[in-house]
XYZ file of N, CA and C in Angstrom:
369
model
N -30.330 -23.884 17.674
C -29.802 -24.462 16.459
C -28.323 -24.773 16.698
N -27.911 -25.972 16.342
C -26.525 -26.373 16.545
C -25.635 -25.732 15.471
N -24.343 -25.560 15.778
C -23.422 -24.982 14.787
C -23.310 -25.884 13.559
N -22.985 -25.285 12.434
C -22.790 -26.051 11.205
C -21.558 -26.926 11.337
N -21.637 -28.111 10.754
C -20.465 -28.983 10.716
C -19.499 -28.447 9.664
N -18.290 -28.964 9.693
C -17.291 -28.548 8.712
C -17.773 -28.872 7.294
N -18.400 -30.025 7.106
C -18.911 -30.435 5.792
C -20.036 -29.512 5.334
N -20.925 -29.136 6.271
C -22.010 -28.213 5.911
C -21.460 -26.848 5.518
N -20.488 -26.350 6.272
C -19.882 -25.049 5.951
C -19.210 -25.099 4.581
N -18.521 -26.172 4.284
C -17.858 -26.303 2.982
C -18.893 -26.341 1.859
N -19.990 -27.057 2.067
C -21.044 -27.140 1.054
C -21.692 -25.773 0.825
N -21.948 -25.028 1.893
C -22.532 -23.688 1.756
C -21.544 -22.761 1.060
N -20.267 -22.846 1.413
C -19.236 -22.042 0.754
C -19.223 -22.330 -0.747
N -19.315 -23.601 -1.083
C -19.327 -24.002 -2.494
C -20.562 -23.442 -3.205
N -21.712 -23.468 -2.524
C -22.954 -22.946 -3.110
C -22.819 -21.466 -3.474
N -22.110 -20.694 -2.650
C -22.028 -19.254 -2.881
C -20.981 -18.873 -3.920
N -20.113 -19.786 -4.304
C -19.071 -19.467 -5.277
C -19.623 -19.238 -6.673
N -20.642 -19.939 -7.063
C -21.242 -19.770 -8.380
C -22.547 -19.009 -8.195
N -22.446 -17.681 -8.193
C -23.594 -16.839 -7.881
C -24.734 -17.013 -8.882
N -24.424 -17.185 -10.157
C -25.482 -17.358 -11.162
C -26.260 -18.650 -10.931
N -25.559 -19.720 -10.618
C -26.223 -20.995 -10.316
C -27.073 -20.856 -9.057
N -26.537 -20.170 -8.054
C -27.275 -19.951 -6.816
C -28.563 -19.168 -7.093
N -28.478 -18.144 -7.936
C -29.664 -17.346 -8.280
C -30.734 -18.219 -8.950
N -30.301 -19.016 -9.913
C -31.261 -19.893 -10.603
C -31.921 -20.859 -9.635
N -31.130 -21.506 -8.821
C -31.665 -22.496 -7.890
C -32.544 -21.848 -6.821
N -32.205 -20.605 -6.454
C -33.033 -19.869 -5.500
C -34.448 -19.708 -6.045
N -34.562 -19.210 -7.289
C -35.896 -18.965 -7.851
C -36.666 -20.268 -8.069
N -35.974 -21.317 -8.467
C -36.644 -22.606 -8.655
C -37.230 -23.092 -7.328
N -36.419 -23.062 -6.271
C -36.912 -23.542 -4.979
C -37.984 -22.604 -4.436
N -37.793 -21.312 -4.574
C -38.780 -20.369 -4.055
C -40.141 -20.586 -4.701
N -40.171 -20.765 -6.014
C -41.444 -20.997 -6.708
C -42.128 -22.257 -6.180
N -41.329 -23.243 -5.823
C -41.876 -24.516 -5.345
C -42.448 -24.404 -3.926
N -41.864 -23.523 -3.091
C -42.239 -23.516 -1.674
C -42.814 -22.196 -1.162
N -42.895 -21.183 -1.989
C -43.275 -19.838 -1.526
C -44.573 -19.819 -0.728
N -45.545 -20.588 -1.125
C -46.825 -20.605 -0.421
C -46.772 -21.267 0.938
N -45.679 -21.974 1.226
C -45.570 -22.709 2.495
C -44.679 -22.025 3.514
N -44.021 -20.930 3.124
C -43.100 -20.288 4.063
C -43.568 -18.869 4.393
N -43.762 -18.585 5.664
C -44.244 -17.263 6.055
C -43.188 -16.162 5.920
N -41.944 -16.543 5.704
C -40.869 -15.561 5.607
C -40.441 -15.300 4.159
N -41.300 -15.649 3.198
C -40.946 -15.511 1.777
C -40.571 -14.083 1.407
N -41.333 -13.106 1.884
C -41.037 -11.711 1.529
C -39.664 -11.282 2.059
N -39.349 -11.652 3.296
C -38.034 -11.322 3.856
C -36.925 -12.008 3.076
N -37.153 -13.247 2.699
C -36.164 -14.003 1.935
C -35.891 -13.350 0.586
N -36.948 -12.963 -0.114
C -36.778 -12.350 -1.435
C -36.156 -10.954 -1.299
N -36.530 -10.204 -0.271
C -35.904 -8.893 -0.042
C -34.404 -9.073 0.228
N -34.057 -10.099 1.004
C -32.643 -10.399 1.261
C -31.933 -10.756 -0.040
N -32.612 -11.514 -0.903
C -32.037 -11.879 -2.196
C -31.764 -10.623 -3.028
N -32.734 -9.717 -3.100
C -32.544 -8.500 -3.889
C -31.439 -7.620 -3.303
N -31.322 -7.589 -1.984
C -30.234 -6.849 -1.351
C -28.888 -7.487 -1.691
N -28.817 -8.814 -1.600
C -27.562 -9.528 -1.866
C -27.106 -9.388 -3.304
N -28.043 -9.191 -4.222
C -27.677 -9.088 -5.635
C -27.642 -7.641 -6.130
N -27.839 -6.692 -5.237
C -27.777 -5.268 -5.572
C -26.310 -4.850 -5.659
N -25.890 -4.288 -6.788
C -24.484 -3.890 -6.924
C -24.022 -2.873 -5.881
N -24.933 -2.108 -5.308
C -24.531 -1.092 -4.333
C -24.422 -1.648 -2.901
N -24.772 -2.908 -2.709
C -24.685 -3.523 -1.379
C -23.220 -3.826 -1.054
N -22.775 -3.455 0.152
C -21.385 -3.753 0.548
C -21.094 -5.258 0.529
N -19.859 -5.600 0.231
C -19.447 -7.011 0.114
C -19.742 -7.809 1.376
N -19.487 -7.251 2.541
C -19.736 -7.956 3.800
C -21.202 -8.364 3.917
N -22.088 -7.458 3.553
C -23.522 -7.721 3.612
C -23.891 -8.806 2.607
N -23.346 -8.697 1.390
C -23.618 -9.704 0.361
C -23.222 -11.090 0.838
N -22.052 -11.200 1.443
C -21.552 -12.501 1.901
C -22.486 -13.098 2.951
N -22.921 -12.289 3.893
C -23.821 -12.774 4.944
C -25.136 -13.250 4.334
N -25.718 -12.428 3.468
C -27.018 -12.778 2.885
C -26.910 -13.945 1.914
N -25.858 -13.979 1.107
C -25.694 -15.107 0.185
C -25.499 -16.414 0.945
N -24.850 -16.350 2.096
C -24.717 -17.548 2.928
C -26.075 -18.058 3.387
N -26.944 -17.139 3.827
C -28.293 -17.535 4.265
C -29.113 -18.065 3.097
N -28.970 -17.426 1.937
C -29.698 -17.872 0.739
C -29.180 -19.242 0.292
N -27.877 -19.434 0.364
C -27.305 -20.735 0.001
C -27.823 -21.821 0.944
N -27.977 -21.495 2.220
C -28.524 -22.468 3.163
C -29.954 -22.826 2.786
N -30.732 -21.840 2.375
C -32.114 -22.085 1.942
C -32.133 -23.020 0.727
N -31.216 -22.806 -0.203
C -31.165 -23.595 -1.438
C -30.537 -24.966 -1.194
N -29.617 -25.037 -0.249
C -28.852 -26.244 0.045
C -29.794 -27.417 0.330
N -29.670 -28.529 -0.407
C -30.616 -29.635 -0.268
C -30.492 -30.438 1.022
N -29.382 -30.359 1.717
C -29.193 -31.170 2.929
C -29.353 -30.315 4.179
N -30.541 -29.755 4.369
C -30.834 -28.939 5.547
C -30.713 -29.759 6.826
N -30.548 -29.042 7.934
C -30.542 -29.696 9.242
C -31.904 -30.339 9.518
N -32.955 -29.679 9.087
C -34.316 -30.221 9.210
C -34.877 -30.271 7.796
N -35.308 -31.409 7.368
C -35.770 -31.541 5.994
C -36.951 -30.618 5.707
N -36.937 -29.993 4.537
C -37.986 -29.059 4.136
C -39.301 -29.762 3.829
N -39.315 -31.073 3.845
C -40.535 -31.817 3.552
C -41.462 -31.925 4.757
N -40.932 -31.660 5.949
C -41.748 -31.769 7.159
C -42.669 -30.556 7.283
N -43.968 -30.789 7.456
C -44.886 -29.661 7.622
C -44.513 -28.842 8.859
N -44.670 -27.575 8.806
C -44.430 -26.603 9.869
C -42.952 -26.487 10.244
N -42.301 -27.573 10.617
C -40.925 -27.517 11.096
C -39.890 -27.546 9.985
N -40.269 -27.935 8.792
C -39.318 -28.125 7.709
C -38.509 -26.907 7.339
N -39.083 -25.730 7.524
C -38.362 -24.505 7.160
C -37.938 -23.703 8.385
N -38.071 -24.277 9.568
C -37.702 -23.568 10.797
C -36.222 -23.213 10.805
N -35.383 -24.141 10.354
C -33.949 -23.863 10.331
C -33.623 -22.792 9.298
N -34.284 -22.832 8.152
C -34.063 -21.813 7.123
C -34.456 -20.434 7.665
N -35.594 -20.372 8.361
C -36.068 -19.116 8.935
C -35.080 -18.592 9.976
N -34.543 -19.488 10.800
C -33.591 -19.078 11.837
C -32.305 -18.537 11.229
N -31.793 -19.209 10.211
C -30.569 -18.744 9.538
C -30.826 -17.394 8.882
N -31.964 -17.254 8.203
C -32.296 -15.979 7.551
C -32.458 -14.868 8.584
N -33.157 -15.155 9.679
C -33.360 -14.141 10.723
C -32.025 -13.684 11.308
N -31.122 -14.613 11.543
C -29.802 -14.251 12.063
C -29.045 -13.375 11.066
N -29.118 -13.723 9.794
C -28.437 -12.932 8.766
C -29.036 -11.530 8.666
N -30.354 -11.446 8.652
C -31.016 -10.143 8.529
C -30.714 -9.275 9.747
N -30.647 -9.877 10.922
C -30.302 -9.119 12.125
C -28.931 -8.467 11.976
N -28.008 -9.172 11.346
C -26.650 -8.648 11.159
C -26.586 -7.499 10.156
N -27.508 -7.471 9.211
C -27.416 -6.505 8.100
C -28.696 -5.689 7.921
N -29.518 -5.615 8.955
C -30.865 -5.029 8.848
C -30.891 -3.684 8.131
N -29.962 -2.813 8.385
C -29.970 -1.487 7.763
C -29.683 -1.502 6.275
N -29.183 -2.611 5.754
C -28.835 -2.680 4.330
C -30.001 -3.095 3.445
N -31.007 -3.736 4.017
C -32.176 -4.145 3.234
C -33.110 -2.942 3.185
N -33.183 -2.334 2.023
C -33.910 -1.079 1.863
C -35.387 -1.303 1.552
N -36.126 -0.218 1.603
C -37.538 -0.275 1.234
C -37.676 -0.684 -0.236
N -36.728 -0.283 -1.086
C -36.755 -0.689 -2.502
C -36.627 -2.205 -2.635
N -35.741 -2.815 -1.852
C -35.589 -4.277 -1.873
C -36.897 -4.946 -1.438
N -37.510 -4.393 -0.397
C -38.768 -4.954 0.109
C -39.893 -4.801 -0.910
N -39.943 -3.656 -1.580
C -40.979 -3.433 -2.598
C -40.789 -4.377 -3.781
N -39.542 -4.557 -4.215
C -39.260 -5.508 -5.300
C -39.671 -6.922 -4.901
N -39.455 -7.268 -3.634
C -39.847 -8.597 -3.132
C -41.362 -8.765 -3.183
N -42.098 -7.750 -2.718
C -43.565 -7.833 -2.754
C -44.057 -7.988 -4.186
N -43.462 -7.222 -5.101
C -43.863 -7.299 -6.515
C -43.531 -8.673 -7.093
N -42.342 -9.171 -6.833
C -41.934 -10.484 -7.359
C -42.843 -11.585 -6.835
N -43.180 -11.533 -5.562
C -44.060 -12.560 -4.990
C -45.480 -12.410 -5.538
N -45.934 -11.175 -5.713
C -47.244 -10.942 -6.295
C -47.317 -11.453 -7.718
N -46.274 -11.202 -8.496
C -46.231 -11.698 -9.870
C -46.231 -13.218 -9.905
N -45.523 -13.843 -8.989
C -45.458 -15.305 -8.939
C -46.828 -15.889 -8.621
N -47.551 -15.231 -7.708
C -48.889 -15.704 -7.339
C -49.846 -15.525 -8.510
N -49.739 -14.393 -9.216
C -50.609 -14.144 -10.372
C -50.414 -15.191 -11.460
N -49.174 -15.670 -11.646
C -48.876 -16.670 -12.679
C -49.330 -18.054 -12.273
N -49.449 -18.278 -10.965
C -49.802 -19.621 -10.466
C -51.253 -19.953 -10.718
């Protein structure tokens, strides 16, 4: 994966500044694509970790950056492409989770499983 351009970094930075807007857009996009991404549970667990008040700021920043990239409409690879469309999102998320792996707790993972299960039940 190539490094982010200056414009992409600025756009992601802007996405993370309004956390409430980012949260709303995260759930909207997740509901639209959850069935097509194999990393949905990890993504939602990362979201719950990033929004947990007890999570250290450094961890929040890393995870919110990855979540903002997922929400960001101008991905390096368009999300409309079958199979490859979310490869860049998965790579960014995997890199972020590798950096903060010990911070994503079993509680975050359980909340993610429940949230995804509830979403499937409503569908």
